[in-house]
Amino acid sequence: MKPRFPLGLPAAVAAFVLLAGCSEEPQVVQYEQGKYQGKTDSRPWEGGAFNGDKTAWERALHDRVRSQNEYRRVE
Amino acid sequence: MARMKFLCDAERCIECNGCVTACKNEHEVPWGVNRRRVVTINDGVPGERSMSVACMHCSDAPCIAVCPTNVIYHTEEGVVLHDKDGCIGCGYCFYACPFGAPQFPNGPAAFGARGKMDKCTFCAGGPEENHSDAEFEKYGRNRLAQGKLPLCAEMCSTKALLAGDAAELSDIFRERALRRGKGFEAWGWMTAYGKDKEEAK
């Protein structure tokens, strides 16, 4: 006797949904010992006021460091 | 390439806590969290010494060695920074740090959760786009990218706290030490007034 509703299609969908859980990607990060794993950082002279000019940035910083020496600043 | 360091001159620090206030204001650090603090030894005793302490941006940083998620790193300038997105708040860096630099603004919470670690960034921001809102929210102001030094050092009234390239700081400190002498020559009545206290009467 032929069934009133075709059972093949719902069974296939149910099997697909249930088995979909088995294909889940591992959610644990694989850490590599001793190597930075975070996001990359931009350098201080990139963008902003210095626009990639490393020499200008170094000069600006050098002047700031030197100005901390009040013996030189007052002479 | 520069190797960024802090240097605190204990002969000059007057424990005004200006560096602590400047840091908190510049980075909008929340209540209960101090990226920088002033430690006084022999408080109230003649000859007491104060030191301003924060992350010392160690060349061989123990926090980098113990971080299980490997999200603490050295920049090219020798500044120790971390990626808050990968921080799991385990607190290993806090146990490893000899200066007590790592702070946990969101802890202790339920089940001992600490939240993301927060620490002094040498005013160099973090691994986000320079001067972006995300960078300020997570790490604070990026003064280094503006060609400036950390605010704690720049506004120190007695210039006890110095910041910058280690070699240049050594030059400044060497000159200072040679001019002022050492031990009791460096502070007290004689240095201030040039005469013995008994003679001055």
mmCIF file of C-alpha atoms in Angstrom:
data_model
loop_
_atom_site.group_PDB
_atom_site.id
_atom_site.type_symbol
_atom_site.label_atom_id
_atom_site.label_comp_id
_atom_site.label_asym_id
_atom_site.label_seq_id
_atom_site.Cartn_x
_atom_site.Cartn_y
_atom_site.Cartn_z
ATOM 1 C CA MET A 1 0.000 0.000 0.000
ATOM 2 C CA LYS A 2 1.280 3.464 -0.917
ATOM 3 C CA PRO A 3 1.603 5.942 2.068
ATOM 4 C CA ARG A 4 -0.717 8.959 2.063
ATOM 5 C CA PHE A 5 2.213 11.467 2.354
ATOM 6 C CA PRO A 6 5.624 10.990 0.769
ATOM 7 C CA LEU A 7 7.943 10.395 3.762
ATOM 8 C CA GLY A 8 11.177 10.441 1.797
ATOM 9 C CA LEU A 9 11.499 14.239 1.506
ATOM 10 C CA PRO A 10 10.837 15.166 5.199
ATOM 11 C CA ALA A 11 13.171 12.362 6.272
ATOM 12 C CA ALA A 12 15.903 13.677 4.006
ATOM 13 C CA VAL A 13 15.446 17.249 5.312
ATOM 14 C CA ALA A 14 15.507 16.050 8.925
ATOM 15 C CA ALA A 15 18.633 13.997 8.313
ATOM 16 C CA PHE A 16 20.329 16.974 6.644
ATOM 17 C CA VAL A 17 19.458 19.312 9.554
ATOM 18 C CA LEU A 18 20.604 16.803 12.161
ATOM 19 C CA LEU A 19 23.835 15.987 10.364
ATOM 20 C CA ALA A 20 24.604 19.668 9.755
ATOM 21 C CA GLY A 21 25.699 19.872 13.412
ATOM 22 C CA CYS A 22 28.406 17.283 12.726
ATOM 23 C CA SER A 23 30.077 19.500 10.145
ATOM 24 C CA GLU A 24 30.663 22.378 12.577
ATOM 25 C CA GLU A 25 34.064 23.997 12.421
ATOM 26 C CA PRO A 26 36.202 23.715 15.586
ATOM 27 C CA GLN A 27 35.675 26.915 17.599
ATOM 28 C CA VAL A 28 38.879 26.666 19.601
ATOM 29 C CA VAL A 29 41.720 28.946 18.503
ATOM 30 C CA GLN A 30 44.973 27.168 17.780
ATOM 31 C CA TYR A 31 47.603 29.107 19.680
ATOM 32 C CA GLU A 32 51.139 29.165 18.454
ATOM 33 C CA GLN A 33 53.634 29.336 21.285
ATOM 34 C CA GLY A 34 55.679 32.519 21.427
ATOM 35 C CA LYS A 35 54.163 34.300 18.442
ATOM 36 C CA TYR A 36 51.884 37.333 18.591
ATOM 37 C CA GLN A 37 48.384 36.296 17.607
ATOM 38 C CA GLY A 38 46.506 39.592 17.837
ATOM 39 C CA LYS A 39 45.674 42.282 15.324
ATOM 40 C CA THR A 40 48.452 44.107 13.511
ATOM 41 C CA ASP A 41 49.187 47.630 14.679
ATOM 42 C CA SER A 42 49.940 50.626 12.516
ATOM 43 C CA ARG A 43 53.188 52.472 13.173
ATOM 44 C CA PRO A 44 53.078 55.847 14.915
ATOM 45 C CA TRP A 45 54.222 57.791 11.850
ATOM 46 C CA GLU A 46 51.639 56.199 9.571
ATOM 47 C CA GLY A 47 48.624 58.408 8.963
ATOM 48 C CA GLY A 48 47.711 61.428 11.057
ATOM 49 C CA ALA A 49 50.069 64.378 11.278
ATOM 50 C CA PHE A 50 53.155 62.694 9.818
ATOM 51 C CA ASN A 51 51.592 60.883 6.888
ATOM 52 C CA GLY A 52 54.249 58.189 6.696
ATOM 53 C CA ASP A 53 57.219 60.532 7.163
ATOM 54 C CA LYS A 54 59.276 58.549 9.655
ATOM 55 C CA THR A 55 62.163 61.037 9.718
ATOM 56 C CA ALA A 56 59.861 63.917 10.661
ATOM 57 C CA TRP A 57 58.303 61.811 13.409
ATOM 58 C CA GLU A 58 61.688 60.848 14.818
ATOM 59 C CA ARG A 59 62.809 64.485 14.736
ATOM 60 C CA ALA A 60 59.652 65.622 16.549
ATOM 61 C CA LEU A 61 60.114 63.002 19.218
ATOM 62 C CA HIS A 62 63.835 63.751 19.585
ATOM 63 C CA ASP A 63 63.037 67.450 20.196
ATOM 64 C CA ARG A 64 60.460 66.506 22.819
ATOM 65 C CA VAL A 65 62.884 64.213 24.640
ATOM 66 C CA ARG A 66 65.636 66.830 24.604
ATOM 67 C CA SER A 67 63.296 69.502 25.950
ATOM 68 C CA GLN A 68 62.975 67.460 29.150
ATOM 69 C CA ASN A 69 66.532 68.475 30.047
ATOM 70 C CA GLU A 70 66.043 71.833 31.760
ATOM 71 C CA TYR A 71 69.815 72.461 31.966
ATOM 72 C CA ARG A 72 69.921 72.646 28.165
ATOM 73 C CA ARG A 73 66.593 74.454 27.933
ATOM 74 C CA VAL A 74 67.634 77.437 30.070
ATOM 75 C CA GLU A 75 71.139 77.855 28.641
ATOM 76 C CA MET B 1 65.349 52.726 16.199
ATOM 77 C CA ALA B 2 64.375 54.256 19.477
ATOM 78 C CA ARG B 3 63.887 52.107 22.565
ATOM 79 C CA MET B 4 61.204 53.824 24.620
ATOM 80 C CA LYS B 5 61.583 53.820 28.396
ATOM 81 C CA PHE B 6 60.429 55.661 31.496
ATOM 82 C CA LEU B 7 62.954 56.904 34.035
ATOM 83 C CA CYS B 8 61.876 58.189 37.451
ATOM 84 C CA ASP B 9 64.401 60.271 39.362
ATOM 85 C CA ALA B 10 63.731 59.468 43.029
ATOM 86 C CA GLU B 11 65.717 62.552 44.139
ATOM 87 C CA ARG B 12 63.224 64.799 42.377
ATOM 88 C CA CYS B 13 59.843 63.124 42.809
ATOM 89 C CA ILE B 14 57.763 65.090 45.348
ATOM 90 C CA GLU B 15 54.816 62.675 45.408
ATOM 91 C CA CYS B 16 52.429 65.236 43.931
ATOM 92 C CA ASN B 17 50.562 62.524 41.980
ATOM 93 C CA GLY B 18 50.321 64.861 38.995
ATOM 94 C CA CYS B 19 51.423 62.028 36.689
ATOM 95 C CA VAL B 20 48.630 59.792 38.005
ATOM 96 C CA THR B 21 46.031 62.515 37.477
ATOM 97 C CA ALA B 22 47.314 63.386 34.014
ATOM 98 C CA CYS B 23 47.183 59.735 32.929
ATOM 99 C CA LYS B 24 43.672 59.199 34.235
ATOM 100 C CA ASN B 25 42.416 62.361 32.571
ATOM 101 C CA GLU B 26 44.147 61.840 29.216
ATOM 102 C CA HIS B 27 42.912 58.274 28.749
ATOM 103 C CA GLU B 28 39.643 58.594 30.669
ATOM 104 C CA VAL B 29 40.647 55.682 32.890
ATOM 105 C CA PRO B 30 37.727 54.559 35.103
ATOM 106 C CA TRP B 31 37.491 54.709 38.888
ATOM 107 C CA GLY B 32 39.588 52.193 40.773
ATOM 108 C CA VAL B 33 42.060 51.684 37.965
ATOM 109 C CA ASN B 34 45.485 53.309 37.965
ATOM 110 C CA ARG B 35 47.732 52.777 35.008
ATOM 111 C CA ARG B 36 50.324 54.767 36.964
ATOM 112 C CA ARG B 37 50.788 55.330 40.689
ATOM 113 C CA VAL B 38 53.318 56.873 43.054
ATOM 114 C CA VAL B 39 55.024 54.623 45.592
ATOM 115 C CA THR B 40 56.727 56.150 48.649
ATOM 116 C CA ILE B 41 59.369 54.356 50.671
ATOM 117 C CA ASN B 42 59.976 55.375 54.328
ATOM 118 C CA ASP B 43 56.999 57.726 54.217
ATOM 119 C CA GLY B 44 57.321 60.526 56.787
ATOM 120 C CA VAL B 45 60.924 59.696 57.665
ATOM 121 C CA PRO B 46 63.665 62.184 56.656
ATOM 122 C CA GLY B 47 65.157 60.952 53.415
ATOM 123 C CA GLU B 48 61.925 59.363 52.180
ATOM 124 C CA ARG B 49 61.857 58.572 48.487
ATOM 125 C CA SER B 50 58.973 58.475 46.035
ATOM 126 C CA MET B 51 58.828 56.802 42.648
ATOM 127 C CA SER B 52 56.223 56.987 39.929
ATOM 128 C CA VAL B 53 55.560 53.457 38.687
ATOM 129 C CA ALA B 54 53.654 52.119 35.665
ATOM 130 C CA CYS B 55 54.392 49.543 32.998
ATOM 131 C CA MET B 56 58.163 49.740 32.504
ATOM 132 C CA HIS B 57 57.922 48.406 28.926
ATOM 133 C CA CYS B 58 60.485 45.713 29.707
ATOM 134 C CA SER B 59 62.842 44.622 26.944
ATOM 135 C CA ASP B 60 62.298 40.997 27.945
ATOM 136 C CA ALA B 61 58.759 41.364 29.243
ATOM 137 C CA PRO B 62 57.479 38.513 31.463
ATOM 138 C CA CYS B 63 53.855 39.364 30.579
ATOM 139 C CA ILE B 64 54.580 38.532 26.925
ATOM 140 C CA ALA B 65 56.145 35.236 27.987
ATOM 141 C CA VAL B 66 53.182 34.089 30.095
ATOM 142 C CA CYS B 67 50.219 35.339 28.011
ATOM 143 C CA PRO B 68 48.390 32.118 26.997
ATOM 144 C CA THR B 69 46.641 33.776 24.046
ATOM 145 C CA ASN B 70 49.804 35.561 22.829
ATOM 146 C CA VAL B 71 48.185 38.971 22.496
ATOM 147 C CA ILE B 72 50.908 41.066 24.165
ATOM 148 C CA TYR B 73 53.622 42.354 21.859
ATOM 149 C CA HIS B 74 56.538 44.754 21.445
ATOM 150 C CA THR B 75 56.250 47.574 18.947
ATOM 151 C CA GLU B 76 59.258 48.628 16.879
ATOM 152 C CA GLU B 77 59.907 51.379 19.424
ATOM 153 C CA GLY B 78 60.081 48.871 22.298
ATOM 154 C CA VAL B 79 56.659 49.723 23.737
ATOM 155 C CA VAL B 80 54.746 46.770 25.236
ATOM 156 C CA LEU B 81 51.131 46.797 23.990
ATOM 157 C CA HIS B 82 48.306 44.264 23.882
ATOM 158 C CA ASP B 83 45.282 43.384 21.790
ATOM 159 C CA LYS B 84 42.229 43.614 24.037
ATOM 160 C CA ASP B 85 40.080 41.656 21.583
ATOM 161 C CA GLY B 86 42.116 38.504 22.269
ATOM 162 C CA CYS B 87 42.517 39.020 26.040
ATOM 163 C CA ILE B 88 40.679 36.390 28.097
ATOM 164 C CA GLY B 89 41.271 38.087 31.467
ATOM 165 C CA CYS B 90 43.189 35.151 32.963
ATOM 166 C CA GLY B 91 45.405 37.483 35.025
ATOM 167 C CA TYR B 92 48.665 35.625 34.317
ATOM 168 C CA CYS B 93 50.263 38.896 33.201
ATOM 169 C CA PHE B 94 49.335 40.440 36.560
ATOM 170 C CA TYR B 95 51.086 37.632 38.448
ATOM 171 C CA ALA B 96 54.134 37.797 36.178
ATOM 172 C CA CYS B 97 54.607 41.575 36.246
ATOM 173 C CA PRO B 98 57.066 42.711 38.959
ATOM 174 C CA PHE B 99 55.557 46.231 38.917
ATOM 175 C CA GLY B 100 51.848 45.371 39.217
ATOM 176 C CA ALA B 101 51.164 47.172 35.944
ATOM 177 C CA PRO B 102 48.275 45.105 34.485
ATOM 178 C CA GLN B 103 44.898 46.349 35.716
ATOM 179 C CA PHE B 104 41.441 44.841 35.366
ATOM 180 C CA PRO B 105 38.803 47.585 35.159
ATOM 181 C CA ASN B 106 35.845 45.198 34.961
ATOM 182 C CA GLY B 107 36.731 42.917 37.818
ATOM 183 C CA PRO B 108 36.164 41.237 40.116
ATOM 184 C CA ALA B 109 32.747 40.319 38.741
ATOM 185 C CA ALA B 110 30.531 37.227 39.019
ATOM 186 C CA PHE B 111 32.390 33.888 38.955
ATOM 187 C CA GLY B 112 35.715 35.681 39.403
ATOM 188 C CA ALA B 113 35.603 37.259 35.940
ATOM 189 C CA ARG B 114 38.063 40.112 35.505
ATOM 190 C CA GLY B 115 37.334 41.389 32.014
ATOM 191 C CA LYS B 116 40.015 42.648 29.662
ATOM 192 C CA MET B 117 43.406 43.655 30.954
ATOM 193 C CA ASP B 118 44.289 47.354 30.853
ATOM 194 C CA LYS B 119 47.708 48.920 31.315
ATOM 195 C CA CYS B 120 49.960 51.850 30.476
ATOM 196 C CA THR B 121 50.417 52.087 26.713
ATOM 197 C CA PHE B 122 53.244 54.671 26.769
ATOM 198 C CA CYS B 123 50.492 56.831 25.223
ATOM 199 C CA ALA B 124 50.905 54.758 22.041
ATOM 200 C CA GLY B 125 47.320 53.496 21.669
ATOM 201 C CA GLY B 126 46.963 49.906 20.537
ATOM 202 C CA PRO B 127 46.324 47.651 17.546
ATOM 203 C CA GLU B 128 43.583 49.769 16.003
ATOM 204 C CA GLU B 129 43.740 52.504 13.386
ATOM 205 C CA ASN B 130 45.714 55.494 14.717
ATOM 206 C CA HIS B 131 43.479 58.200 16.269
ATOM 207 C CA SER B 132 40.303 56.156 15.683
ATOM 208 C CA ASP B 133 37.404 56.088 18.159
ATOM 209 C CA ALA B 134 37.952 52.352 18.678
ATOM 210 C CA GLU B 135 41.577 52.962 19.638
ATOM 211 C CA PHE B 136 40.676 55.679 22.141
ATOM 212 C CA GLU B 137 37.876 53.632 23.675
ATOM 213 C CA LYS B 138 40.018 50.538 24.176
ATOM 214 C CA TYR B 139 43.494 51.905 24.802
ATOM 215 C CA GLY B 140 43.313 55.671 25.283
ATOM 216 C CA ARG B 141 44.994 58.526 23.461
ATOM 217 C CA ASN B 142 47.767 57.869 20.941
ATOM 218 C CA ARG B 143 50.143 60.740 21.691
ATOM 219 C CA LEU B 144 53.155 58.972 20.212
ATOM 220 C CA ALA B 145 51.504 59.098 16.768
ATOM 221 C CA GLN B 146 51.102 62.854 17.300
ATOM 222 C CA GLY B 147 54.873 63.152 17.825
ATOM 223 C CA LYS B 148 54.433 63.691 21.562
ATOM 224 C CA LEU B 149 55.676 61.864 24.648
ATOM 225 C CA PRO B 150 53.505 60.311 27.381
ATOM 226 C CA LEU B 151 51.599 63.033 29.212
ATOM 227 C CA CYS B 152 52.665 61.843 32.684
ATOM 228 C CA ALA B 153 56.286 62.665 31.849
ATOM 229 C CA GLU B 154 55.614 65.804 29.835
ATOM 230 C CA MET B 155 53.635 67.480 32.602
ATOM 231 C CA CYS B 156 55.816 66.337 35.536
ATOM 232 C CA SER B 157 56.466 69.594 37.424
ATOM 233 C CA THR B 158 59.913 68.647 38.745
ATOM 234 C CA LYS B 159 60.881 66.641 35.661
ATOM 235 C CA ALA B 160 61.409 63.635 37.920
ATOM 236 C CA LEU B 161 59.636 61.424 35.428
ATOM 237 C CA LEU B 162 61.306 61.276 32.036
ATOM 238 C CA ALA B 163 60.133 59.385 28.973
ATOM 239 C CA GLY B 164 61.676 58.685 25.598
ATOM 240 C CA ASP B 165 64.556 56.919 23.940
ATOM 241 C CA ALA B 166 66.644 55.093 26.565
ATOM 242 C CA ALA B 167 69.966 56.441 25.282
ATOM 243 C CA GLU B 168 68.770 60.030 25.361
ATOM 244 C CA LEU B 169 67.269 59.633 28.834
ATOM 245 C CA SER B 170 70.613 58.263 30.037
ATOM 246 C CA ASP B 171 72.338 61.392 28.717
ATOM 247 C CA ILE B 172 69.887 63.667 30.552
ATOM 248 C CA PHE B 173 70.148 61.721 33.803
ATOM 249 C CA ARG B 174 73.942 61.502 33.631
ATOM 250 C CA GLU B 175 74.282 65.250 33.248
ATOM 251 C CA ARG B 176 71.829 65.810 36.093
ATOM 252 C CA ALA B 177 73.665 63.447 38.451
ATOM 253 C CA LEU B 178 77.020 65.053 37.661
ATOM 254 C CA ARG B 179 75.724 68.534 38.410
ATOM 255 C CA ARG B 180 73.939 67.831 41.656
ATOM 256 C CA GLY B 181 76.245 65.274 43.237
ATOM 257 C CA LYS B 182 74.992 62.317 45.189
ATOM 258 C CA GLY B 183 73.574 61.296 48.562
ATOM 259 C CA PHE B 184 73.221 64.192 51.031
ATOM 260 C CA GLU B 185 74.749 66.631 48.520
ATOM 261 C CA ALA B 186 71.689 66.143 46.365
ATOM 262 C CA TRP B 187 68.983 67.380 48.727
ATOM 263 C CA GLY B 188 68.425 69.204 51.999
ATOM 264 C CA TRP B 189 69.438 72.541 53.534
ATOM 265 C CA MET B 190 72.851 72.862 51.904
ATOM 266 C CA THR B 191 71.502 72.363 48.416
ATOM 267 C CA ALA B 192 68.628 74.768 48.962
ATOM 268 C CA TYR B 193 70.460 77.588 50.828
ATOM 269 C CA GLY B 194 74.149 76.931 50.257
ATOM 270 C CA LYS B 195 75.103 77.279 53.958
ATOM 271 C CA ASP B 196 75.213 74.994 56.898
ATOM 272 C CA LYS B 197 72.041 75.275 59.012
ATOM 273 C CA GLU B 198 74.027 76.352 62.082
ATOM 274 C CA GLU B 199 75.913 79.025 60.131
ATOM 275 C CA ALA B 200 72.678 80.439 58.753
ATOM 276 C CA LYS B 201 71.330 81.220 62.252
#
